[in-house]
Amino acid sequence: MQAVPIIGFDGIKLVQIMQELSEHGSLEELTAFVAVGEAGNFAGAAKQIGRDASVISRRVSQLEQRLGVRLLSRTTRRVSLTEVGALYFRRVQALLGELVSATTEASDFAASPQGVLKISLPVTFGRHWIAPSFAPFLAQHPQIRIDAHFTDRIVDVVADGFDVAIRVGVLSDSSLTAKRMASYRNILIAAPSYLEAHGRPRTPADLKDHACLGFPSHPYWPDWMLTREGQRKTVRPNCNLVADNSEVIFMAALEGAGIALLPDWLVGPSVKARKLVQVLPGWTGRGEGGVYAVLPPGRLVPTKTRLFVDAISASIKAGWQRH
């Protein structure tokens, strides 16, 4: 998927414009000279760019000294362009006009929601909680195109050119900008069929006597660190199935394969529908996880990115409330 160009002319032309301007004087000097050429006097030029007439006169003199030619013919009553000044004025005026147009187009692009939005999403969370938001978001913003990458690998947002990466869990220290969109807990769950066949554990220690389903991405794996009202218990589960995909563990739990420690954002709807039962109510995985939108460093966030983060943040919060 190709990116939409930011400005109406290519970047090489913009570089050439800047090089030509810099070769013949500072931007302030050139702006002052063009203002005088357009206004016909220093007072009008000063009013046009908001500087004192003496400053305008000094900058034009510095430009003339730099070039070694006289650009303006000055008398006590009027200021006019010399022959070379008139030629130089037309050239510089055109270059400054191109630069202003480029700046305006870039600003308009940043302010309007358009272009390709490249995002990185964790596989399971992305499928369940982000992907359903794509269609309504694109319908509302038809000038935006989404380039979605589903991976549980921690991508390099800057090097890989992502506009935003959604991360779930505990966020490590980083120079990147992160917005916390939601919080969640890991809870113990099992299918009613498993509990009917094997009984319910009454304490965390009882988990050692049960078939458990292991997800190695938990922070304290191979242990389960459980907490309840300030109490802490560490259990090493006896796992008959270990998988590096939480959805696989979730599906195995639904089929009655054992007890699993999984995030409430994944199992909550099934618990509400009584397809799963919470085991050891009150005991949760140690620490509260978060859902984050991670952005490249910098203070300016493109409109397309801000709108997307706001949309999925609202969608996640609404879904959290339902389950």
Short mmCIF file of C-alpha atoms in Angstrom, two decimals:
data_model
loop_
_atom_site.label_atom_id
_atom_site.label_comp_id
_atom_site.label_asym_id
_atom_site.label_seq_id
_atom_site.Cartn_x
_atom_site.Cartn_y
_atom_site.Cartn_z
CA MET A 1 0.00 0.00 0.00
CA GLN A 2 1.62 3.23 -1.11
CA ALA A 3 1.61 6.37 0.99
CA VAL A 4 -0.26 9.44 -0.19
CA PRO A 5 2.14 12.31 -1.00
CA ILE A 6 2.09 15.06 1.60
CA ILE A 7 2.58 18.01 -0.72
CA GLY A 8 1.57 18.78 -4.27
CA PHE A 9 5.11 18.84 -5.68
CA ASP A 10 7.93 16.42 -4.97
CA GLY A 11 10.37 16.82 -2.09
CA ILE A 12 13.37 17.24 -4.42
CA LYS A 13 11.91 20.48 -5.76
CA LEU A 14 11.39 21.79 -2.24
CA VAL A 15 15.02 21.04 -1.40
CA GLN A 16 16.15 22.86 -4.53
CA ILE A 17 14.05 25.89 -3.54
CA MET A 18 15.61 25.99 -0.09
CA GLN A 19 19.10 25.63 -1.54
CA GLU A 20 18.55 28.50 -3.98
CA LEU A 21 17.18 30.72 -1.25
CA SER A 22 20.03 29.95 1.14
CA GLU A 23 22.69 30.58 -1.51
CA HIS A 24 21.62 34.19 -1.89
CA GLY A 25 20.88 35.27 1.66
CA SER A 26 19.01 34.48 4.79
CA LEU A 27 15.28 33.90 4.58
CA GLU A 28 14.69 37.04 6.67
CA GLU A 29 16.67 39.18 4.21
CA LEU A 30 14.87 37.75 1.20
CA THR A 31 11.46 38.17 2.81
CA ALA A 32 12.25 41.79 3.62
CA PHE A 33 13.41 42.47 0.04
CA VAL A 34 10.30 40.90 -1.53
CA ALA A 35 8.06 42.85 0.84
CA VAL A 36 9.71 46.12 -0.23
CA GLY A 37 9.36 45.15 -3.89
CA GLU A 38 5.66 44.41 -3.41
CA ALA A 39 4.88 47.47 -1.26
CA GLY A 40 7.08 49.96 -3.09
CA ASN A 41 8.44 51.45 0.15
CA PHE A 42 9.89 50.47 3.52
CA ALA A 43 6.89 51.62 5.55
CA GLY A 44 4.51 49.41 3.58
CA ALA A 45 6.90 46.46 3.76
CA ALA A 46 7.25 46.91 7.53
CA LYS A 47 3.47 46.87 7.92
CA GLN A 48 3.16 43.81 5.69
CA ILE A 49 5.53 41.60 7.69
CA GLY A 50 5.15 43.24 11.08
CA ARG A 51 8.67 44.64 11.60
CA ASP A 52 10.12 48.13 11.97
CA ALA A 53 11.04 49.93 8.76
CA SER A 54 14.62 50.32 10.03
CA VAL A 55 14.92 46.55 10.40
CA ILE A 56 13.60 46.06 6.86
CA SER A 57 16.08 48.59 5.47
CA ARG A 58 19.00 46.97 7.32
CA ARG A 59 18.14 43.49 6.08
CA VAL A 60 17.89 44.63 2.47
CA SER A 61 21.27 46.39 2.81
CA GLN A 62 22.79 43.18 4.20
CA LEU A 63 21.40 41.28 1.22
CA GLU A 64 22.87 43.81 -1.23
CA GLN A 65 26.26 43.54 0.47
CA ARG A 66 26.09 39.75 0.32
CA LEU A 67 25.27 39.78 -3.40
CA GLY A 68 27.55 42.70 -4.29
CA VAL A 69 24.85 44.48 -6.30
CA ARG A 70 22.39 47.30 -5.67
CA LEU A 71 18.82 45.98 -5.68
CA LEU A 72 16.98 49.17 -4.70
CA SER A 73 17.27 52.75 -5.80
CA ARG A 74 16.59 54.90 -2.74
CA THR A 75 15.67 58.58 -2.65
CA THR A 76 14.17 60.70 0.10
CA ARG A 77 10.72 60.29 -1.44
CA ARG A 78 10.59 56.82 -2.94
CA VAL A 79 12.17 53.39 -3.30
CA SER A 80 12.30 51.54 -6.60
CA LEU A 81 13.84 48.37 -7.93
CA THR A 82 16.97 48.62 -10.02
CA GLU A 83 17.13 46.63 -13.25
CA VAL A 84 18.93 43.72 -11.59
CA GLY A 85 16.71 44.20 -8.55
CA ALA A 86 13.58 43.71 -10.66
CA LEU A 87 14.94 40.49 -12.17
CA TYR A 88 16.01 39.22 -8.76
CA PHE A 89 12.66 40.22 -7.22
CA ARG A 90 10.65 38.10 -9.68
CA ARG A 91 12.88 35.09 -9.09
CA VAL A 92 12.86 35.26 -5.31
CA GLN A 93 9.14 36.09 -5.17
CA ALA A 94 8.39 32.90 -7.13
CA LEU A 95 10.62 30.81 -4.87
CA LEU A 96 9.06 32.20 -1.70
CA GLY A 97 5.62 31.58 -3.19
CA GLU A 98 6.50 27.92 -3.75
CA LEU A 99 7.74 27.65 -0.17
CA VAL A 100 4.56 29.21 1.23
CA SER A 101 2.44 26.84 -0.88
CA ALA A 102 4.39 23.83 0.37
CA THR A 103 3.99 24.93 3.97
CA THR A 104 0.27 25.51 3.52
CA GLU A 105 -0.27 22.12 1.88
CA ALA A 106 1.70 20.34 4.59
CA SER A 107 -0.31 22.09 7.28
CA ASP A 108 -3.58 21.26 5.54
CA PHE A 109 -2.53 17.60 5.29
CA ALA A 110 -1.72 17.46 9.00
CA ALA A 111 -5.03 19.09 9.89
CA SER A 112 -7.30 16.94 7.73
CA PRO A 113 -7.85 13.20 8.19
CA GLN A 114 -6.29 11.60 5.12
CA GLY A 115 -3.56 9.24 4.00
CA VAL A 116 -2.36 5.79 5.05
CA LEU A 117 -2.54 4.88 8.73
CA LYS A 118 -0.03 2.11 9.48
CA ILE A 119 -0.81 0.33 12.74
CA SER A 120 0.61 -2.62 14.69
CA LEU A 121 -1.80 -4.78 16.70
CA PRO A 122 -1.40 -7.77 19.04
CA VAL A 123 -3.05 -10.74 17.35
CA THR A 124 -5.78 -11.76 19.79
CA PHE A 125 -6.60 -8.38 21.29
CA GLY A 126 -6.49 -6.79 17.85
CA ARG A 127 -8.95 -9.29 16.40
CA HIS A 128 -11.40 -9.05 19.30
CA TRP A 129 -11.27 -5.37 20.21
CA ILE A 130 -9.73 -3.30 17.39
CA ALA A 131 -10.68 -4.93 14.08
CA PRO A 132 -14.45 -4.44 14.62
CA SER A 133 -13.79 -0.68 14.76
CA PHE A 134 -12.21 -0.56 11.29
CA ALA A 135 -15.41 -0.44 9.22
CA PRO A 136 -17.19 2.37 11.13
CA PHE A 137 -13.94 4.37 11.33
CA LEU A 138 -13.31 4.12 7.57
CA ALA A 139 -16.94 4.97 6.83
CA GLN A 140 -16.59 8.14 8.88
CA HIS A 141 -13.19 9.04 7.39
CA PRO A 142 -13.16 7.85 3.75
CA GLN A 143 -9.88 9.63 2.94
CA ILE A 144 -7.97 7.43 5.40
CA ARG A 145 -6.63 3.98 4.49
CA ILE A 146 -5.64 1.48 7.19
CA ASP A 147 -2.56 -0.72 6.83
CA ALA A 148 -2.94 -3.15 9.76
CA HIS A 149 -0.19 -5.53 10.90
CA PHE A 150 -1.26 -8.23 13.38
CA THR A 151 1.72 -9.52 15.36
CA ASP A 152 2.60 -10.30 18.96
CA ARG A 153 6.15 -9.11 18.28
CA ILE A 154 7.09 -5.77 19.85
CA VAL A 155 7.71 -3.69 16.75
CA ASP A 156 10.05 -0.73 16.47
CA VAL A 157 7.48 2.01 15.88
CA VAL A 158 10.01 4.46 14.43
CA ALA A 159 12.23 2.12 12.38
CA ASP A 160 9.27 0.16 10.98
CA GLY A 161 7.33 3.32 10.11
CA PHE A 162 4.23 2.76 12.22
CA ASP A 163 1.88 5.63 13.03
CA VAL A 164 0.64 3.83 16.14
CA ALA A 165 1.14 0.49 17.87
CA ILE A 166 -1.42 -1.01 20.25
CA ARG A 167 0.24 -2.80 23.16
CA VAL A 168 -1.34 -4.85 25.91
CA GLY A 169 0.29 -5.64 29.25
CA VAL A 170 2.89 -3.77 31.26
CA LEU A 171 4.57 -1.03 29.26
CA SER A 172 8.33 -0.78 29.65
CA ASP A 173 10.09 2.57 29.93
CA SER A 174 10.47 4.16 26.53
CA SER A 175 11.14 7.43 24.75
CA LEU A 176 7.92 6.82 22.81
CA THR A 177 4.65 8.56 23.59
CA ALA A 178 1.99 6.29 25.10
CA LYS A 179 -1.68 6.80 25.90
CA ARG A 180 -3.31 4.39 28.35
CA MET A 181 -6.75 3.56 27.00
CA ALA A 182 -7.98 0.89 29.43
CA SER A 183 -6.98 -1.39 32.31
CA TYR A 184 -7.64 -5.09 32.84
CA ARG A 185 -7.03 -7.99 35.23
CA ASN A 186 -6.05 -11.61 34.65
CA ILE A 187 -8.58 -13.95 36.24
CA LEU A 188 -8.80 -17.71 36.76
CA ILE A 189 -11.50 -19.41 34.70
CA ALA A 190 -12.69 -22.89 33.73
CA ALA A 191 -15.62 -24.45 31.89
CA PRO A 192 -18.54 -25.71 33.99
CA SER A 193 -17.93 -29.19 32.55
CA TYR A 194 -14.36 -29.25 33.89
CA LEU A 195 -15.44 -28.15 37.39
CA GLU A 196 -18.27 -30.71 37.46
CA ALA A 197 -15.81 -33.46 36.62
CA HIS A 198 -12.89 -32.38 38.80
CA GLY A 199 -14.34 -30.15 41.51
CA ARG A 200 -13.53 -26.57 42.40
CA PRO A 201 -10.26 -25.47 43.99
CA ARG A 202 -10.88 -23.71 47.32
CA THR A 203 -7.44 -22.11 47.76
CA PRO A 204 -4.61 -21.17 45.40
CA ALA A 205 -2.65 -24.18 46.70
CA ASP A 206 -5.39 -26.48 45.37
CA LEU A 207 -4.50 -25.48 41.81
CA LYS A 208 -1.57 -27.90 41.94
CA ASP A 209 -4.07 -30.76 41.89
CA HIS A 210 -5.82 -29.53 38.75
CA ALA A 211 -5.11 -29.59 35.03
CA CYS A 212 -4.02 -26.07 34.08
CA LEU A 213 -3.52 -24.28 30.80
CA GLY A 214 -0.35 -22.22 30.52
CA PHE A 215 0.25 -18.99 28.64
CA PRO A 216 4.03 -18.21 28.72
CA SER A 217 3.55 -14.49 28.05
CA HIS A 218 2.35 -13.91 31.62
CA PRO A 219 4.92 -11.71 33.43
CA TYR A 220 5.91 -14.29 36.09
CA TRP A 221 5.73 -17.47 34.02
CA PRO A 222 6.15 -20.38 34.78
CA ASP A 223 4.53 -19.26 38.04
CA TRP A 224 1.12 -17.75 38.60
CA MET A 225 1.41 -14.79 40.96
CA LEU A 226 -2.01 -14.28 42.55
CA THR A 227 -3.28 -11.50 44.80
CA ARG A 228 -6.42 -10.85 46.87
CA GLU A 229 -6.94 -7.90 49.21
CA GLY A 230 -3.24 -7.52 49.92
CA GLN A 231 -2.52 -11.27 50.14
CA ARG A 232 -0.05 -12.79 47.69
CA LYS A 233 0.31 -16.42 46.66
CA THR A 234 2.68 -17.99 44.17
CA VAL A 235 1.60 -21.18 42.41
CA ARG A 236 3.46 -23.20 39.80
CA PRO A 237 0.60 -24.75 37.77
CA ASN A 238 0.66 -28.34 36.53
CA CYS A 239 -0.03 -27.64 32.85
CA ASN A 240 -1.26 -30.24 30.39
CA LEU A 241 -1.25 -27.59 27.66
CA VAL A 242 1.05 -24.62 27.11
CA ALA A 243 0.60 -22.28 24.14
CA ASP A 244 2.02 -18.89 23.23
CA ASN A 245 -1.34 -17.69 21.93
CA SER A 246 -3.95 -16.69 24.49
CA GLU A 247 -6.81 -17.51 22.13
CA VAL A 248 -5.67 -21.13 21.94
CA ILE A 249 -5.72 -21.34 25.74
CA PHE A 250 -9.13 -19.64 25.79
CA MET A 251 -10.60 -22.15 23.33
CA ALA A 252 -9.14 -25.09 25.28
CA ALA A 253 -10.69 -23.74 28.47
CA LEU A 254 -14.08 -23.47 26.76
CA GLU A 255 -13.79 -27.13 25.80
CA GLY A 256 -13.16 -28.14 29.40
CA ALA A 257 -9.43 -28.87 29.15
CA GLY A 258 -8.53 -27.19 32.45
CA ILE A 259 -8.13 -23.98 34.44
CA ALA A 260 -6.54 -20.94 32.81
CA LEU A 261 -5.34 -17.52 33.93
CA LEU A 262 -6.47 -15.13 31.21
CA PRO A 263 -7.32 -11.43 30.81
CA ASP A 264 -10.86 -10.37 31.58
CA TRP A 265 -11.08 -8.58 28.23
CA LEU A 266 -10.84 -11.99 26.55
CA VAL A 267 -12.93 -14.20 28.88
CA GLY A 268 -15.39 -11.65 30.29
CA PRO A 269 -18.16 -12.17 27.70
CA SER A 270 -17.97 -15.96 28.13
CA VAL A 271 -18.14 -15.63 31.91
CA LYS A 272 -21.18 -13.39 31.54
CA ALA A 273 -22.78 -15.96 29.21
CA ARG A 274 -21.92 -18.73 31.75
CA LYS A 275 -19.83 -20.60 29.21
CA LEU A 276 -16.93 -20.13 31.66
CA VAL A 277 -16.90 -19.82 35.43
CA GLN A 278 -14.53 -17.72 37.48
CA VAL A 279 -12.36 -19.89 39.71
CA LEU A 280 -11.25 -18.64 43.14
CA PRO A 281 -13.28 -15.40 42.89
CA GLY A 282 -11.37 -12.44 44.27
CA TRP A 283 -7.98 -13.88 43.34
CA THR A 284 -6.44 -12.22 40.27
CA GLY A 285 -3.11 -12.18 38.56
CA ARG A 286 -0.62 -9.89 40.24
CA GLY A 287 -0.58 -6.36 38.86
CA GLU A 288 -3.00 -4.54 36.63
CA GLY A 289 -2.39 -4.65 32.91
CA GLY A 290 -3.03 -1.82 30.52
CA VAL A 291 -4.00 -1.23 26.92
CA TYR A 292 -1.81 1.45 25.33
CA ALA A 293 -1.59 3.36 22.09
CA VAL A 294 2.12 3.87 21.49
CA LEU A 295 3.14 6.69 19.16
CA PRO A 296 6.47 7.82 17.69
CA PRO A 297 8.25 10.47 19.79
CA GLY A 298 7.31 14.07 19.13
CA ARG A 299 4.68 16.55 20.21
CA LEU A 300 2.75 16.76 16.93
CA VAL A 301 0.30 13.91 16.31
CA PRO A 302 -1.25 13.74 12.81
CA THR A 303 -5.01 14.16 12.76
CA LYS A 304 -5.55 10.70 11.24
CA THR A 305 -3.67 9.11 14.15
CA ARG A 306 -5.43 11.15 16.82
CA LEU A 307 -8.84 10.34 15.38
CA PHE A 308 -8.07 6.63 15.24
CA VAL A 309 -6.77 6.48 18.81
CA ASP A 310 -9.81 8.40 20.06
CA ALA A 311 -12.18 6.09 18.15
CA ILE A 312 -10.73 2.81 19.41
CA SER A 313 -10.34 4.20 22.92
CA ALA A 314 -14.07 5.01 22.99
CA SER A 315 -14.91 1.61 21.49
CA ILE A 316 -12.81 -0.26 24.07
CA LYS A 317 -14.31 1.65 26.98
CA ALA A 318 -17.84 0.96 25.73
CA GLY A 319 -17.04 -2.73 25.36
CA TRP A 320 -15.42 -2.88 28.82
CA GLN A 321 -18.64 -1.54 30.34
CA ARG A 322 -20.74 -4.19 28.58
CA HIS A 323 -18.77 -7.07 30.01
#
